[in-house]
Amino acid sequence: IPLELDRLEELVIYLRDNKFTELSPELCNEDNRDWNFDEVGMFGCDAIMCPPGKANYHGRHSAETSPCRKCASNTDLYGQITCDGEPVVKSSSTRLVRGFVGIVISSLFSGILWG
């Protein structure tokens, strides 16, 4: 994940079920607390992607009742949505995200990243 995104004050980012092997803590610090609907401020890096060894329906901690859960598999990749070969069941209180993988930038900016 490009560290250049750290410049953005507000960001909604969905990276679930990909092949990410690292997540810089710099993207989860206090200046990015408003990312993902203020979830980074509440849940830290887990609000961007569950760490290796954990999984969630959204691939991230997206609500108080929907944390990343431990599993014996997924030991190398971030943002996983399966645990021990089975899909993680969606909590009834989580936000629905259907098939959207990528980046949604929630604030308008001009030329910060793409000049």
PDB file of C-alpha atoms in Angstrom:
ATOM      1  CA  ILE A   1       0.000   0.000   0.000  1.00  0.00           C
ATOM      2  CA  PRO A   2       1.624   3.275  -1.051  1.00  0.00           C
ATOM      3  CA  LEU A   3       2.781   5.417   1.868  1.00  0.00           C
ATOM      4  CA  GLU A   4       1.816   8.454  -0.219  1.00  0.00           C
ATOM      5  CA  LEU A   5      -1.760   7.785   0.892  1.00  0.00           C
ATOM      6  CA  ASP A   6      -0.684   8.987   4.335  1.00  0.00           C
ATOM      7  CA  ARG A   7      -1.133  12.550   3.039  1.00  0.00           C
ATOM      8  CA  LEU A   8      -4.897  12.134   2.864  1.00  0.00           C
ATOM      9  CA  GLU A   9      -6.960  13.237   5.833  1.00  0.00           C
ATOM     10  CA  GLU A  10     -10.000  11.154   4.942  1.00  0.00           C
ATOM     11  CA  LEU A  11      -9.995   7.903   3.057  1.00  0.00           C
ATOM     12  CA  VAL A  12     -12.252   4.914   2.661  1.00  0.00           C
ATOM     13  CA  ILE A  13     -10.206   1.954   1.482  1.00  0.00           C
ATOM     14  CA  TYR A  14     -11.263  -1.644   0.827  1.00  0.00           C
ATOM     15  CA  LEU A  15      -8.424  -4.097   0.318  1.00  0.00           C
ATOM     16  CA  ARG A  16      -9.970  -7.395   1.358  1.00  0.00           C
ATOM     17  CA  ASP A  17      -9.009 -10.782  -0.019  1.00  0.00           C
ATOM     18  CA  ASN A  18      -5.847  -9.771  -1.850  1.00  0.00           C
ATOM     19  CA  LYS A  19      -2.203 -10.760  -1.482  1.00  0.00           C
ATOM     20  CA  PHE A  20      -0.861  -8.030   0.817  1.00  0.00           C
ATOM     21  CA  THR A  21       2.052  -9.181   2.964  1.00  0.00           C
ATOM     22  CA  GLU A  22       2.618  -5.972   4.904  1.00  0.00           C
ATOM     23  CA  LEU A  23       0.889  -2.874   6.195  1.00  0.00           C
ATOM     24  CA  SER A  24       2.957   0.061   7.362  1.00  0.00           C
ATOM     25  CA  PRO A  25       1.994   1.247  10.859  1.00  0.00           C
ATOM     26  CA  GLU A  26       2.490   4.763   9.519  1.00  0.00           C
ATOM     27  CA  LEU A  27      -0.859   4.392   7.722  1.00  0.00           C
ATOM     28  CA  CYS A  28      -2.620   3.563  10.986  1.00  0.00           C
ATOM     29  CA  ASN A  29      -1.369   6.348  13.227  1.00  0.00           C
ATOM     30  CA  GLU A  30      -3.196   9.311  14.746  1.00  0.00           C
ATOM     31  CA  ASP A  31      -3.146  11.493  11.620  1.00  0.00           C
ATOM     32  CA  ASN A  32      -5.222   8.838   9.810  1.00  0.00           C
ATOM     33  CA  ARG A  33      -7.742   8.262  12.567  1.00  0.00           C
ATOM     34  CA  ASP A  34     -10.609   9.494  10.326  1.00  0.00           C
ATOM     35  CA  TRP A  35      -9.990   6.855   7.653  1.00  0.00           C
ATOM     36  CA  ASN A  36     -12.672   4.221   7.029  1.00  0.00           C
ATOM     37  CA  PHE A  37     -15.446   6.152   8.733  1.00  0.00           C
ATOM     38  CA  ASP A  38     -13.279   6.898  11.836  1.00  0.00           C
ATOM     39  CA  GLU A  39     -12.606   3.181  12.304  1.00  0.00           C
ATOM     40  CA  VAL A  40      -8.808   3.581  12.119  1.00  0.00           C
ATOM     41  CA  GLY A  41      -9.069   5.834  15.178  1.00  0.00           C
ATOM     42  CA  MET A  42     -11.078   3.147  16.976  1.00  0.00           C
ATOM     43  CA  PHE A  43      -9.413  -0.088  15.814  1.00  0.00           C
ATOM     44  CA  GLY A  44      -5.973   0.926  14.492  1.00  0.00           C
ATOM     45  CA  CYS A  45      -4.413  -1.021  11.623  1.00  0.00           C
ATOM     46  CA  ASP A  46      -7.094  -3.724  11.922  1.00  0.00           C
ATOM     47  CA  ALA A  47      -9.541  -1.166  10.478  1.00  0.00           C
ATOM     48  CA  ILE A  48      -7.539  -1.180   7.234  1.00  0.00           C
ATOM     49  CA  MET A  49      -6.824  -4.929   7.030  1.00  0.00           C
ATOM     50  CA  CYS A  50      -6.866  -7.816   9.471  1.00  0.00           C
ATOM     51  CA  PRO A  51      -3.308  -8.931  10.173  1.00  0.00           C
ATOM     52  CA  PRO A  52      -1.963 -12.354   9.188  1.00  0.00           C
ATOM     53  CA  GLY A  53      -3.451 -15.077  11.369  1.00  0.00           C
ATOM     54  CA  LYS A  54      -6.807 -13.294  11.567  1.00  0.00           C
ATOM     55  CA  ALA A  55      -9.792 -12.797   9.252  1.00  0.00           C
ATOM     56  CA  ASN A  56     -13.123 -10.968   8.966  1.00  0.00           C
ATOM     57  CA  TYR A  57     -16.018 -10.904   6.484  1.00  0.00           C
ATOM     58  CA  HIS A  58     -14.814  -7.463   5.309  1.00  0.00           C
ATOM     59  CA  GLY A  59     -11.140  -8.327   5.669  1.00  0.00           C
ATOM     60  CA  ARG A  60     -10.884  -5.655   8.370  1.00  0.00           C
ATOM     61  CA  HIS A  61     -12.303  -4.696  11.765  1.00  0.00           C
ATOM     62  CA  SER A  62     -15.307  -2.698  10.656  1.00  0.00           C
ATOM     63  CA  ALA A  63     -17.522  -2.479  13.753  1.00  0.00           C
ATOM     64  CA  GLU A  64     -17.303  -3.011  17.500  1.00  0.00           C
ATOM     65  CA  THR A  65     -19.154  -6.307  17.091  1.00  0.00           C
ATOM     66  CA  SER A  66     -17.114  -7.431  14.099  1.00  0.00           C
ATOM     67  CA  PRO A  67     -13.421  -7.701  15.045  1.00  0.00           C
ATOM     68  CA  CYS A  68     -10.786  -9.638  13.177  1.00  0.00           C
ATOM     69  CA  ARG A  69     -10.980 -13.180  14.492  1.00  0.00           C
ATOM     70  CA  LYS A  70      -8.088 -15.548  15.105  1.00  0.00           C
ATOM     71  CA  CYS A  71      -7.564 -18.510  12.826  1.00  0.00           C
ATOM     72  CA  ALA A  72      -4.784 -21.020  12.382  1.00  0.00           C
ATOM     73  CA  SER A  73      -4.515 -20.325   8.661  1.00  0.00           C
ATOM     74  CA  ASN A  74      -3.836 -17.042   6.853  1.00  0.00           C
ATOM     75  CA  THR A  75      -0.428 -16.755   8.465  1.00  0.00           C
ATOM     76  CA  ASP A  76       1.143 -14.645   5.701  1.00  0.00           C
ATOM     77  CA  LEU A  77      -1.521 -12.352   4.239  1.00  0.00           C
ATOM     78  CA  TYR A  78      -3.419  -9.286   5.417  1.00  0.00           C
ATOM     79  CA  GLY A  79      -7.114  -8.623   4.817  1.00  0.00           C
ATOM     80  CA  GLN A  80      -8.296 -12.202   4.534  1.00  0.00           C
ATOM     81  CA  ILE A  81     -11.986 -13.162   4.425  1.00  0.00           C
ATOM     82  CA  THR A  82     -11.619 -16.892   5.003  1.00  0.00           C
ATOM     83  CA  CYS A  83     -10.528 -18.703   8.128  1.00  0.00           C
ATOM     84  CA  ASP A  84      -9.182 -22.229   7.931  1.00  0.00           C
ATOM     85  CA  GLY A  85     -10.603 -22.562   4.411  1.00  0.00           C
ATOM     86  CA  GLU A  86     -14.123 -21.399   5.300  1.00  0.00           C
ATOM     87  CA  PRO A  87     -15.635 -17.966   4.532  1.00  0.00           C
ATOM     88  CA  VAL A  88     -16.049 -15.786   7.613  1.00  0.00           C
ATOM     89  CA  VAL A  89     -19.738 -15.218   8.301  1.00  0.00           C
ATOM     90  CA  LYS A  90     -20.936 -11.634   8.083  1.00  0.00           C
ATOM     91  CA  SER A  91     -22.117 -10.060  11.313  1.00  0.00           C
ATOM     92  CA  SER A  92     -25.587  -8.540  11.088  1.00  0.00           C
ATOM     93  CA  SER A  93     -24.230  -5.201  12.309  1.00  0.00           C
ATOM     94  CA  THR A  94     -21.433  -4.708   9.776  1.00  0.00           C
ATOM     95  CA  ARG A  95     -21.588  -2.486   6.734  1.00  0.00           C
ATOM     96  CA  LEU A  96     -22.226  -4.308   3.472  1.00  0.00           C
ATOM     97  CA  VAL A  97     -19.508  -4.202   0.856  1.00  0.00           C
ATOM     98  CA  ARG A  98     -20.286  -6.237  -2.268  1.00  0.00           C
ATOM     99  CA  GLY A  99     -17.468  -7.132  -4.584  1.00  0.00           C
ATOM    100  CA  PHE A 100     -15.716  -3.815  -4.231  1.00  0.00           C
ATOM    101  CA  VAL A 101     -11.985  -4.111  -4.069  1.00  0.00           C
ATOM    102  CA  GLY A 102      -9.868  -1.053  -4.504  1.00  0.00           C
ATOM    103  CA  ILE A 103      -9.654   2.423  -3.153  1.00  0.00           C
ATOM    104  CA  VAL A 104     -12.454   4.912  -2.675  1.00  0.00           C
ATOM    105  CA  ILE A 105     -11.190   8.311  -1.772  1.00  0.00           C
ATOM    106  CA  SER A 106     -13.780  10.136   0.242  1.00  0.00           C
ATOM    107  CA  SER A 107     -12.333  13.609   0.033  1.00  0.00           C
ATOM    108  CA  LEU A 108     -11.633  15.622  -3.059  1.00  0.00           C
ATOM    109  CA  PHE A 109      -8.055  16.421  -3.687  1.00  0.00           C
ATOM    110  CA  SER A 110      -6.186  17.655  -6.696  1.00  0.00           C
ATOM    111  CA  GLY A 111      -2.723  16.634  -7.666  1.00  0.00           C
ATOM    112  CA  ILE A 112      -1.676  15.159  -4.335  1.00  0.00           C
ATOM    113  CA  LEU A 113      -0.834  11.752  -5.731  1.00  0.00           C
ATOM    114  CA  TRP A 114      -1.409  11.922  -9.460  1.00  0.00           C
ATOM    115  CA  GLY A 115      -0.301  15.358 -10.290  1.00  0.00           C
TER     116      GLY A 115
END
